[in-house]
PDB file of C-alpha atoms and ligand atoms in Angstrom:
ATOM      1  CA  MET A 133       0.000   0.000   0.000  1.00 95.00           C
ATOM      2  CA  TYR A 134       0.972   3.613  -0.512  1.00 98.00           C
ATOM      3  CA  ARG A 135       0.232   6.932   1.140  1.00 98.00           C
ATOM      4  CA  ILE A 136      -0.102  10.427  -0.273  1.00 98.00           C
ATOM      5  CA  GLY A 137       1.582  13.344   1.485  1.00 98.00           C
ATOM      6  CA  ILE A 138       0.743  16.976   0.755  1.00 98.00           C
ATOM      7  CA  ASP A 139       3.045  19.743   1.975  1.00 97.00           C
ATOM      8  CA  LEU A 140       0.883  22.848   1.737  1.00 96.00           C
ATOM      9  CA  GLY A 141       3.025  25.973   1.903  1.00 93.00           C
ATOM     10  CA  GLY A 142       2.378  29.674   1.424  1.00 90.00           C
ATOM     11  CA  THR A 143       4.291  29.571  -1.886  1.00 92.00           C
ATOM     12  CA  ASN A 144       4.060  25.993  -3.183  1.00 95.00           C
ATOM     13  CA  ILE A 145       2.004  22.859  -2.777  1.00 97.00           C
ATOM     14  CA  ALA A 146       4.270  19.794  -2.912  1.00 97.00           C
ATOM     15  CA  VAL A 147       2.579  16.408  -3.264  1.00 98.00           C
ATOM     16  CA  GLY A 148       4.264  13.016  -3.060  1.00 98.00           C
ATOM     17  CA  VAL A 149       3.433   9.317  -3.092  1.00 98.00           C
ATOM     18  CA  VAL A 150       5.348   7.283  -0.495  1.00 98.00           C
ATOM     19  CA  ASN A 151       5.638   3.537   0.031  1.00 97.00           C
ATOM     20  CA  ASP A 152       5.539   1.657   3.335  1.00 96.00           C
ATOM     21  CA  ALA A 153       9.245   2.432   3.884  1.00 96.00           C
ATOM     22  CA  TYR A 154       8.435   6.160   3.580  1.00 96.00           C
ATOM     23  CA  GLU A 155      10.415   6.522   0.365  1.00 97.00           C
ATOM     24  CA  ILE A 156       9.017   9.139  -2.013  1.00 97.00           C
ATOM     25  CA  LEU A 157       8.193   7.409  -5.333  1.00 98.00           C
ATOM     26  CA  ALA A 158       7.082  10.516  -7.201  1.00 98.00           C
ATOM     27  CA  GLU A 159       6.651  14.171  -6.443  1.00 97.00           C
ATOM     28  CA  HIS A 160       4.790  17.067  -8.031  1.00 97.00           C
ATOM     29  CA  SER A 161       4.669  20.698  -7.069  1.00 97.00           C
ATOM     30  CA  VAL A 162       2.352  23.563  -8.051  1.00 97.00           C
ATOM     31  CA  PRO A 163       2.211  27.214  -6.927  1.00 97.00           C
ATOM     32  CA  THR A 164      -0.207  27.817  -4.047  1.00 96.00           C
ATOM     33  CA  ARG A 165      -1.274  31.292  -5.132  1.00 95.00           C
ATOM     34  CA  ALA A 166      -2.506  31.869  -1.596  1.00 91.00           C
ATOM     35  CA  HIS A 167      -5.288  34.334  -0.765  1.00 85.00           C
ATOM     36  CA  ARG A 168      -7.653  32.925  -3.401  1.00 93.00           C
ATOM     37  CA  PRO A 169     -10.765  31.099  -2.243  1.00 95.00           C
ATOM     38  CA  ALA A 170      -9.733  27.942  -0.331  1.00 96.00           C
ATOM     39  CA  GLU A 171     -11.922  25.773  -2.639  1.00 97.00           C
ATOM     40  CA  GLN A 172      -9.656  26.695  -5.581  1.00 97.00           C
ATOM     41  CA  VAL A 173      -6.456  25.895  -3.687  1.00 97.00           C
ATOM     42  CA  ILE A 174      -7.904  22.547  -2.568  1.00 98.00           C
ATOM     43  CA  ALA A 175      -9.023  21.767  -6.139  1.00 98.00           C
ATOM     44  CA  ASP A 176      -5.409  22.347  -7.233  1.00 98.00           C
ATOM     45  CA  MET A 177      -4.202  20.092  -4.415  1.00 98.00           C
ATOM     46  CA  GLY A 178      -6.515  17.380  -5.694  1.00 98.00           C
ATOM     47  CA  ASP A 179      -5.344  17.815  -9.292  1.00 98.00           C
ATOM     48  CA  ALA A 180      -1.730  17.570  -8.084  1.00 98.00           C
ATOM     49  CA  VAL A 181      -2.628  14.286  -6.333  1.00 98.00           C
ATOM     50  CA  GLU A 182      -3.933  12.899  -9.647  1.00 98.00           C
ATOM     51  CA  THR A 183      -0.756  14.026 -11.430  1.00 98.00           C
ATOM     52  CA  VAL A 184       1.570  12.483  -8.880  1.00 98.00           C
ATOM     53  CA  LEU A 185      -0.343   9.179  -8.860  1.00 98.00           C
ATOM     54  CA  ALA A 186       0.029   8.984 -12.658  1.00 98.00           C
ATOM     55  CA  LYS A 187       3.761   9.780 -12.348  1.00 98.00           C
ATOM     56  CA  ALA A 188       4.222   7.030  -9.742  1.00 97.00           C
ATOM     57  CA  GLY A 189       2.074   4.518 -11.669  1.00 97.00           C
ATOM     58  CA  VAL A 190      -0.099   4.060  -8.573  1.00 97.00           C
ATOM     59  CA  THR A 191      -3.920   4.132  -8.423  1.00 97.00           C
ATOM     60  CA  ILE A 192      -5.945   5.738  -5.653  1.00 97.00           C
ATOM     61  CA  ALA A 193      -7.242   2.246  -4.747  1.00 97.00           C
ATOM     62  CA  GLN A 194      -3.658   1.322  -3.782  1.00 98.00           C
ATOM     63  CA  CYS A 195      -3.448   4.253  -1.341  1.00 98.00           C
ATOM     64  CA  ARG A 196      -4.569   4.013   2.267  1.00 97.00           C
ATOM     65  CA  SER A 197      -4.674   7.736   3.102  1.00 98.00           C
ATOM     66  CA  ILE A 198      -3.941  11.341   2.212  1.00 98.00           C
ATOM     67  CA  GLY A 199      -2.037  13.452   4.743  1.00 98.00           C
ATOM     68  CA  ILE A 200      -1.859  17.219   4.706  1.00 98.00           C
ATOM     69  CA  GLY A 201       0.754  19.347   6.447  1.00 97.00           C
ATOM     70  CA  SER A 202      -0.434  22.936   6.614  1.00 96.00           C
ATOM     71  CA  PRO A 203       0.916  26.142   8.125  1.00 93.00           C
ATOM     72  CA  GLY A 204      -1.026  27.698  10.990  1.00 92.00           C
ATOM     73  CA  THR A 205      -3.283  26.166  13.623  1.00 94.00           C
ATOM     74  CA  CYS A 206      -4.633  22.802  12.486  1.00 96.00           C
ATOM     75  CA  ASP A 207      -7.219  20.762  14.378  1.00 96.00           C
ATOM     76  CA  SER A 208      -6.237  17.174  13.617  1.00 96.00           C
ATOM     77  CA  GLY A 209      -9.415  15.877  15.319  1.00 96.00           C
ATOM     78  CA  THR A 210     -11.774  17.635  12.924  1.00 97.00           C
ATOM     79  CA  GLY A 211      -9.413  17.989   9.937  1.00 98.00           C
ATOM     80  CA  VAL A 212      -9.998  21.727   9.866  1.00 98.00           C
ATOM     81  CA  VAL A 213      -7.333  24.381   9.263  1.00 97.00           C
ATOM     82  CA  VAL A 214      -8.482  26.725  12.019  1.00 96.00           C
ATOM     83  CA  ARG A 215      -6.299  29.677  11.072  1.00 94.00           C
ATOM     84  CA  ALA A 216      -3.431  30.068   8.614  1.00 93.00           C
ATOM     85  CA  TYR A 217      -2.459  33.700   8.087  1.00 87.00           C
ATOM     86  CA  ASN A 218      -0.114  33.111   5.149  1.00 84.00           C
ATOM     87  CA  LEU A 219      -2.861  31.243   3.274  1.00 92.00           C
ATOM     88  CA  GLY A 220      -5.610  33.607   4.386  1.00 92.00           C
ATOM     89  CA  TRP A 221      -7.550  30.570   5.667  1.00 95.00           C
ATOM     90  CA  ASP A 222     -10.104  30.619   8.455  1.00 96.00           C
ATOM     91  CA  HIS A 223     -11.817  27.343   9.443  1.00 97.00           C
ATOM     92  CA  VAL A 224     -11.283  25.414   6.198  1.00 98.00           C
ATOM     93  CA  PRO A 225     -12.413  21.722   6.325  1.00 98.00           C
ATOM     94  CA  VAL A 226      -9.607  20.540   4.026  1.00 98.00           C
ATOM     95  CA  CYS A 227      -9.808  16.858   5.084  1.00 98.00           C
ATOM     96  CA  ASP A 228     -13.534  16.561   4.318  1.00 98.00           C
ATOM     97  CA  MET A 229     -13.063  18.140   0.903  1.00 98.00           C
ATOM     98  CA  LEU A 230     -10.182  15.866  -0.136  1.00 98.00           C
ATOM     99  CA  SER A 231     -11.568  12.640   1.292  1.00 97.00           C
ATOM    100  CA  ARG A 232     -14.892  13.315  -0.462  1.00 97.00           C
ATOM    101  CA  ARG A 233     -13.069  13.693  -3.800  1.00 98.00           C
ATOM    102  CA  PHE A 234     -10.848  10.603  -3.427  1.00 98.00           C
ATOM    103  CA  GLY A 235     -12.895   8.304  -1.199  1.00 98.00           C
ATOM    104  CA  ILE A 236     -10.049   7.573   1.237  1.00 98.00           C
ATOM    105  CA  PRO A 237      -9.375   9.009   4.718  1.00 98.00           C
ATOM    106  CA  ALA A 238      -7.531  12.337   4.953  1.00 98.00           C
ATOM    107  CA  TYR A 239      -5.498  13.529   7.939  1.00 98.00           C
ATOM    108  CA  LEU A 240      -4.217  16.968   8.841  1.00 98.00           C
ATOM    109  CA  ASN A 241      -1.534  18.468  11.037  1.00 97.00           C
ATOM    110  CA  ASN A 242       0.648  21.543  11.276  1.00 94.00           C
ATOM    111  CA  ASP A 243       3.745  21.537   9.022  1.00 93.00           C
ATOM    112  CA  ALA A 244       6.254  21.809  11.908  1.00 94.00           C
ATOM    113  CA  ASN A 245       4.609  18.807  13.598  1.00 96.00           C
ATOM    114  CA  CYS A 246       4.726  16.862  10.316  1.00 97.00           C
ATOM    115  CA  ALA A 247       8.462  17.586  10.002  1.00 96.00           C
ATOM    116  CA  ALA A 248       9.017  16.182  13.508  1.00 97.00           C
ATOM    117  CA  LEU A 249       6.994  13.052  12.712  1.00 98.00           C
ATOM    118  CA  ALA A 250       8.944  12.592   9.464  1.00 98.00           C
ATOM    119  CA  GLU A 251      12.246  12.495  11.380  1.00 98.00           C
ATOM    120  CA  THR A 252      10.895   9.636  13.534  1.00 97.00           C
ATOM    121  CA  VAL A 253       9.791   7.494  10.551  1.00 97.00           C
ATOM    122  CA  ALA A 254      12.558   8.227   8.023  1.00 97.00           C
ATOM    123  CA  GLY A 255      15.079  10.703   9.443  1.00 97.00           C
ATOM    124  CA  ALA A 256      17.502  11.199  12.314  1.00 97.00           C
ATOM    125  CA  ALA A 257      15.116   9.972  15.042  1.00 97.00           C
ATOM    126  CA  VAL A 258      13.956   6.593  13.670  1.00 97.00           C
ATOM    127  CA  GLY A 259      12.863   4.388  16.569  1.00 92.00           C
ATOM    128  CA  CYS A 260      12.732   7.331  18.968  1.00 96.00           C
ATOM    129  CA  LYS A 261       9.445   7.554  20.920  1.00 96.00           C
ATOM    130  CA  ASN A 262       9.864  10.932  22.615  1.00 97.00           C
ATOM    131  CA  MET A 263      11.517  13.711  20.672  1.00 98.00           C
ATOM    132  CA  VAL A 264      11.341  17.378  19.834  1.00 98.00           C
ATOM    133  CA  LEU A 265      12.271  19.026  16.532  1.00 98.00           C
ATOM    134  CA  ILE A 266      13.177  22.710  16.654  1.00 97.00           C
ATOM    135  CA  THR A 267      13.443  24.573  13.349  1.00 94.00           C
ATOM    136  CA  LEU A 268      15.577  27.720  13.447  1.00 94.00           C
ATOM    137  CA  GLY A 269      14.410  29.884  10.564  1.00 91.00           C
ATOM    138  CA  THR A 270      12.586  33.170  10.156  1.00 89.00           C
ATOM    139  CA  GLY A 271      10.947  32.122  13.412  1.00 92.00           C
ATOM    140  CA  VAL A 272      11.465  29.192  15.774  1.00 95.00           C
ATOM    141  CA  GLY A 273       9.171  26.265  14.924  1.00 92.00           C
ATOM    142  CA  GLY A 274       8.601  23.285  17.122  1.00 93.00           C
ATOM    143  CA  GLY A 275       7.172  19.794  16.876  1.00 96.00           C
ATOM    144  CA  ILE A 276       6.726  17.468  19.842  1.00 98.00           C
ATOM    145  CA  ILE A 277       6.475  13.679  19.497  1.00 98.00           C
ATOM    146  CA  ILE A 278       5.320  11.767  22.589  1.00 97.00           C
ATOM    147  CA  ASP A 279       4.962   7.966  22.476  1.00 96.00           C
ATOM    148  CA  GLY A 280       5.515   8.101  18.710  1.00 95.00           C
ATOM    149  CA  LYS A 281       2.631  10.527  18.163  1.00 96.00           C
ATOM    150  CA  ILE A 282       2.410  14.248  17.540  1.00 97.00           C
ATOM    151  CA  TYR A 283       1.466  16.235  20.631  1.00 97.00           C
ATOM    152  CA  ALA A 284      -0.173  19.469  19.498  1.00 95.00           C
ATOM    153  CA  GLY A 285      -2.426  20.259  22.459  1.00 94.00           C
ATOM    154  CA  THR A 286      -6.128  21.113  22.498  1.00 94.00           C
ATOM    155  CA  ALA A 287      -7.460  21.695  18.959  1.00 91.00           C
ATOM    156  CA  GLY A 288      -3.875  21.778  17.679  1.00 92.00           C
ATOM    157  CA  ALA A 289      -3.180  25.107  19.340  1.00 92.00           C
ATOM    158  CA  GLY A 290      -0.074  24.048  21.266  1.00 92.00           C
ATOM    159  CA  ALA A 291       3.563  23.218  20.564  1.00 93.00           C
ATOM    160  CA  GLU A 292       4.210  26.882  19.718  1.00 94.00           C
ATOM    161  CA  LEU A 293       7.619  26.419  21.274  1.00 96.00           C
ATOM    162  CA  GLY A 294       9.107  29.590  19.779  1.00 96.00           C
ATOM    163  CA  HIS A 295       6.602  31.623  21.776  1.00 96.00           C
ATOM    164  CA  THR A 296       7.705  30.534  25.227  1.00 97.00           C
ATOM    165  CA  LEU A 297       9.359  33.145  27.420  1.00 98.00           C
ATOM    166  CA  LEU A 298      13.119  33.573  27.479  1.00 98.00           C
ATOM    167  CA  ILE A 299      13.407  37.105  28.898  1.00 98.00           C
ATOM    168  CA  LEU A 300      10.597  38.951  30.684  1.00 98.00           C
ATOM    169  CA  ASP A 301       9.897  42.299  28.974  1.00 98.00           C
ATOM    170  CA  GLY A 302      12.621  41.453  26.429  1.00 98.00           C
ATOM    171  CA  GLU A 303      12.750  41.936  22.661  1.00 97.00           C
ATOM    172  CA  PRO A 304       9.393  42.366  20.874  1.00 96.00           C
ATOM    173  CA  CYS A 305       8.106  39.221  19.135  1.00 95.00           C
ATOM    174  CA  THR A 306       5.995  38.863  15.972  1.00 90.00           C
ATOM    175  CA  CYS A 307       3.217  37.349  18.153  1.00 91.00           C
ATOM    176  CA  GLY A 308       2.749  40.602  20.088  1.00 95.00           C
ATOM    177  CA  ARG A 309       4.386  39.452  23.327  1.00 97.00           C
ATOM    178  CA  ARG A 310       7.857  40.520  24.460  1.00 98.00           C
ATOM    179  CA  GLY A 311      10.817  38.291  25.237  1.00 98.00           C
ATOM    180  CA  CYS A 312       9.758  35.132  23.368  1.00 98.00           C
ATOM    181  CA  TRP A 313      12.468  32.529  22.694  1.00 98.00           C
ATOM    182  CA  GLU A 314      11.948  33.122  18.951  1.00 97.00           C
ATOM    183  CA  ALA A 315      13.017  36.769  19.340  1.00 98.00           C
ATOM    184  CA  TYR A 316      16.468  35.514  20.482  1.00 98.00           C
ATOM    185  CA  ALA A 317      16.992  32.131  18.832  1.00 98.00           C
ATOM    186  CA  SER A 318      15.625  32.492  15.273  1.00 96.00           C
ATOM    187  CA  ALA A 319      17.841  33.166  12.255  1.00 95.00           C
ATOM    188  CA  THR A 320      16.164  36.576  12.081  1.00 95.00           C
ATOM    189  CA  ALA A 321      17.290  37.259  15.657  1.00 97.00           C
ATOM    190  CA  LEU A 322      20.858  36.155  14.885  1.00 97.00           C
ATOM    191  CA  ILE A 323      20.995  38.598  11.976  1.00 97.00           C
ATOM    192  CA  GLN A 324      19.811  41.377  14.300  1.00 97.00           C
ATOM    193  CA  GLN A 325      22.395  40.412  16.951  1.00 98.00           C
ATOM    194  CA  THR A 326      25.123  40.443  14.273  1.00 98.00           C
ATOM    195  CA  LYS A 327      24.066  43.888  13.022  1.00 98.00           C
ATOM    196  CA  ARG A 328      24.050  45.342  16.536  1.00 97.00           C
ATOM    197  CA  ALA A 329      27.471  43.940  17.360  1.00 97.00           C
ATOM    198  CA  ALA A 330      28.865  45.271  14.065  1.00 97.00           C
ATOM    199  CA  ALA A 331      27.495  48.761  14.741  1.00 97.00           C
ATOM    200  CA  GLU A 332      29.048  48.853  18.238  1.00 97.00           C
ATOM    201  CA  HIS A 333      32.469  47.479  17.220  1.00 97.00           C
ATOM    202  CA  PRO A 334      33.885  49.138  14.092  1.00 96.00           C
ATOM    203  CA  GLU A 335      37.178  47.228  14.606  1.00 96.00           C
ATOM    204  CA  SER A 336      35.446  43.862  13.971  1.00 96.00           C
ATOM    205  CA  LEU A 337      35.345  42.101  10.606  1.00 96.00           C
ATOM    206  CA  LEU A 338      31.554  42.173  11.005  1.00 96.00           C
ATOM    207  CA  ALA A 339      31.656  45.963  10.543  1.00 96.00           C
ATOM    208  CA  ASP A 340      33.205  45.479   7.068  1.00 96.00           C
ATOM    209  CA  VAL A 341      29.979  43.877   5.793  1.00 95.00           C
ATOM    210  CA  PRO A 342      27.278  46.367   4.711  1.00 96.00           C
ATOM    211  CA  PRO A 343      24.351  45.889   7.168  1.00 95.00           C
ATOM    212  CA  GLU A 344      21.884  45.031   4.386  1.00 96.00           C
ATOM    213  CA  GLU A 345      24.168  42.163   3.265  1.00 97.00           C
ATOM    214  CA  ILE A 346      24.349  40.526   6.705  1.00 97.00           C
ATOM    215  CA  THR A 347      22.785  37.032   6.696  1.00 95.00           C
ATOM    216  CA  GLY A 348      22.687  34.168   9.174  1.00 94.00           C
ATOM    217  CA  ARG A 349      26.045  32.979   7.800  1.00 95.00           C
ATOM    218  CA  THR A 350      27.959  36.251   8.106  1.00 97.00           C
ATOM    219  CA  VAL A 351      28.877  35.788  11.754  1.00 97.00           C
ATOM    220  CA  PHE A 352      30.061  32.194  11.200  1.00 97.00           C
ATOM    221  CA  ASP A 353      32.292  33.269   8.278  1.00 96.00           C
ATOM    222  CA  ALA A 354      33.859  36.036  10.410  1.00 97.00           C
ATOM    223  CA  ALA A 355      34.372  33.623  13.316  1.00 97.00           C
ATOM    224  CA  ASP A 356      36.172  31.218  10.939  1.00 96.00           C
ATOM    225  CA  GLN A 357      38.579  34.060  10.159  1.00 97.00           C
ATOM    226  CA  GLY A 358      39.348  34.439  13.867  1.00 97.00           C
ATOM    227  CA  ASP A 359      37.140  37.455  14.631  1.00 97.00           C
ATOM    228  CA  ALA A 360      36.710  37.554  18.436  1.00 97.00           C
ATOM    229  CA  LEU A 361      33.470  39.550  18.350  1.00 97.00           C
ATOM    230  CA  ALA A 362      31.878  37.110  15.899  1.00 98.00           C
ATOM    231  CA  GLN A 363      32.840  34.244  18.218  1.00 97.00           C
ATOM    232  CA  GLN A 364      31.186  36.084  21.128  1.00 98.00           C
ATOM    233  CA  VAL A 365      27.986  36.676  19.134  1.00 98.00           C
ATOM    234  CA  ILE A 366      27.807  32.961  18.225  1.00 98.00           C
ATOM    235  CA  HIS A 367      28.473  31.930  21.809  1.00 98.00           C
ATOM    236  CA  ARG A 368      25.681  34.173  23.100  1.00 98.00           C
ATOM    237  CA  TYR A 369      23.306  32.913  20.365  1.00 98.00           C
ATOM    238  CA  CYS A 370      24.080  29.317  21.378  1.00 98.00           C
ATOM    239  CA  VAL A 371      23.277  30.222  24.999  1.00 98.00           C
ATOM    240  CA  TYR A 372      19.897  31.591  23.883  1.00 98.00           C
ATOM    241  CA  ILE A 373      19.151  28.365  22.016  1.00 98.00           C
ATOM    242  CA  GLY A 374      20.504  26.221  24.835  1.00 98.00           C
ATOM    243  CA  ALA A 375      18.468  28.044  27.491  1.00 98.00           C
ATOM    244  CA  GLY A 376      15.228  27.407  25.596  1.00 98.00           C
ATOM    245  CA  LEU A 377      16.164  23.772  24.970  1.00 98.00           C
ATOM    246  CA  THR A 378      16.948  23.316  28.679  1.00 97.00           C
ATOM    247  CA  ASP A 379      13.386  24.355  29.528  1.00 97.00           C
ATOM    248  CA  LEU A 380      12.088  21.777  27.031  1.00 97.00           C
ATOM    249  CA  VAL A 381      14.329  19.118  28.577  1.00 97.00           C
ATOM    250  CA  ASN A 382      13.067  19.973  32.059  1.00 96.00           C
ATOM    251  CA  ALA A 383       9.435  19.941  30.924  1.00 96.00           C
ATOM    252  CA  LEU A 384       9.434  16.910  28.611  1.00 96.00           C
ATOM    253  CA  ALA A 385      12.674  14.924  29.056  1.00 95.00           C
ATOM    254  CA  PRO A 386      12.775  13.838  25.397  1.00 97.00           C
ATOM    255  CA  GLU A 387      15.239  11.153  24.296  1.00 97.00           C
ATOM    256  CA  MET A 388      16.325  13.360  21.447  1.00 98.00           C
ATOM    257  CA  ILE A 389      16.202  16.966  20.283  1.00 98.00           C
ATOM    258  CA  LEU A 390      16.791  17.631  16.588  1.00 98.00           C
ATOM    259  CA  LEU A 391      17.642  21.039  15.175  1.00 97.00           C
ATOM    260  CA  GLY A 392      16.545  21.945  11.656  1.00 95.00           C
ATOM    261  CA  GLY A 393      16.568  25.041   9.442  1.00 91.00           C
ATOM    262  CA  GLY A 394      19.402  26.683   7.501  1.00 89.00           C
ATOM    263  CA  ILE A 395      21.409  27.690  10.585  1.00 92.00           C
ATOM    264  CA  SER A 396      21.599  24.053  11.749  1.00 92.00           C
ATOM    265  CA  ARG A 397      23.912  23.393   8.782  1.00 91.00           C
ATOM    266  CA  GLN A 398      26.658  25.072  10.841  1.00 94.00           C
ATOM    267  CA  GLY A 399      26.880  21.693  12.599  1.00 93.00           C
ATOM    268  CA  GLU A 400      29.274  21.368  15.535  1.00 95.00           C
ATOM    269  CA  LYS A 401      30.024  25.115  15.661  1.00 94.00           C
ATOM    270  CA  LEU A 402      26.463  25.460  16.887  1.00 96.00           C
ATOM    271  CA  LEU A 403      25.761  22.043  18.423  1.00 97.00           C
ATOM    272  CA  GLY A 404      28.918  21.872  20.564  1.00 97.00           C
ATOM    273  CA  PRO A 405      28.213  24.969  22.688  1.00 97.00           C
ATOM    274  CA  ILE A 406      24.462  24.154  22.813  1.00 98.00           C
ATOM    275  CA  ARG A 407      25.102  20.620  24.140  1.00 97.00           C
ATOM    276  CA  ASN A 408      27.515  22.041  26.663  1.00 97.00           C
ATOM    277  CA  TYR A 409      24.957  24.554  27.917  1.00 97.00           C
ATOM    278  CA  VAL A 410      22.152  21.993  28.234  1.00 97.00           C
ATOM    279  CA  ARG A 411      24.382  19.436  29.998  1.00 96.00           C
ATOM    280  CA  HIS A 412      25.442  21.992  32.632  1.00 96.00           C
ATOM    281  CA  ASN A 413      22.066  23.638  33.151  1.00 96.00           C
ATOM    282  CA  CYS A 414      19.310  21.028  32.865  1.00 95.00           C
ATOM    283  CA  PHE A 415      17.724  19.644  36.028  1.00 93.00           C
ATOM    284  CA  GLY A 416      20.202  17.247  37.640  1.00 90.00           C
ATOM    285  CA  GLN A 417      22.964  18.481  35.282  1.00 86.00           C
ATOM    286  CA  GLU A 418      25.084  15.602  33.932  1.00 81.00           C
ATOM    287  CA  GLN A 419      23.171  13.113  36.113  1.00 86.00           C
ATOM    288  CA  GLY A 420      19.889  14.421  34.663  1.00 83.00           C
ATOM    289  CA  MET A 421      18.029  13.195  31.604  1.00 85.00           C
ATOM    290  CA  VAL A 422      20.303  14.855  29.025  1.00 92.00           C
ATOM    291  CA  PRO A 423      18.933  14.135  25.537  1.00 96.00           C
ATOM    292  CA  VAL A 424      20.866  13.515  22.353  1.00 97.00           C
ATOM    293  CA  ILE A 425      21.028  16.836  20.477  1.00 98.00           C
ATOM    294  CA  ALA A 426      21.639  16.371  16.748  1.00 97.00           C
ATOM    295  CA  PRO A 427      20.869  17.967  13.380  1.00 97.00           C
ATOM    296  CA  ALA A 428      17.657  17.002  11.587  1.00 97.00           C
ATOM    297  CA  LYS A 429      18.284  14.758   8.585  1.00 96.00           C
ATOM    298  CA  LEU A 430      15.400  15.377   6.188  1.00 95.00           C
ATOM    299  CA  GLY A 431      15.293  18.578   4.199  1.00 88.00           C
ATOM    300  CA  ASN A 432      12.429  19.743   2.003  1.00 88.00           C
ATOM    301  CA  GLU A 433      11.034  16.215   1.732  1.00 94.00           C
ATOM    302  CA  ALA A 434      10.190  16.197   5.474  1.00 95.00           C
ATOM    303  CA  GLY A 435       6.862  17.906   4.761  1.00 96.00           C
ATOM    304  CA  ILE A 436       5.635  15.235   2.325  1.00 98.00           C
ATOM    305  CA  ILE A 437       6.938  12.294   4.381  1.00 98.00           C
ATOM    306  CA  GLY A 438       5.523  13.656   7.639  1.00 98.00           C
ATOM    307  CA  ALA A 439       2.132  14.369   6.077  1.00 98.00           C
ATOM    308  CA  ALA A 440       2.042  10.868   4.576  1.00 98.00           C
ATOM    309  CA  ALA A 441       2.897   9.423   7.998  1.00 97.00           C
ATOM    310  CA  LEU A 442      -0.136  11.070   9.649  1.00 97.00           C
TER     311      LEU A 442
HETATM  312 ZN1   ZN B 650       6.181  35.272  20.406  1.00 81.91          ZN
END
């Protein structure tokens, strides 16, 4: 049997057919063109399913389910996308609409949760029952797996791990609150921290880069060239990440924490100091339940695989 996974994004809809080993047999992608009526987007999703089935040489009768990973708040119990700002969706019953068209069950969850689930079936956390995936990107995304299942809270409204408090009355966050972890640990935050440091220290290599050209990589490149300020900025950024992860360890004691997103490609430069912080600060320190902290393995395909695994 096969499963269909749909990764619904603000820009593209990626659809794949996976086998029982969670290998993607065929993939097809179409532009989302968000902010049109949801019925039109869902019709395009359905057409993309037909296309990908033809590509894979699989019929709908050979598929057990369709899974959808969507941005925003998703109620997996009802199959309704409750709210997705970057799609302009408000209470859209996407599962009903797709299962009516194809005659097989459809399942829904948030895209960050799908990415976490994907790592447990085909990525860096295979066989792991309790894990957390943190994605460091524009924001900080989180997915929690408990007993092999996604934990998303009541009506899918939880696991917003980026919006937990790091510093009371701290930096403003996109959610309207101040001091959220995301405002310190996202790639966006790192860019801001790099810009500030550069402005205050004209002697640093960081000050040689025009502010508008500073990216998440700038500080790592300068650190590689021996710039002391860049090394300090990275160290502080790792402490911000580590402090948030320590709270997750104390609350959930996962076996494993995976880090995803572009910044996680810095590997040990980031993971080393983060591991060190968590080991020395979690409850019980080294004798405590210190999880494995590792990079996520799946890239763009995590969305399709995770959705299919729902
Ligand atoms: Zn926030």
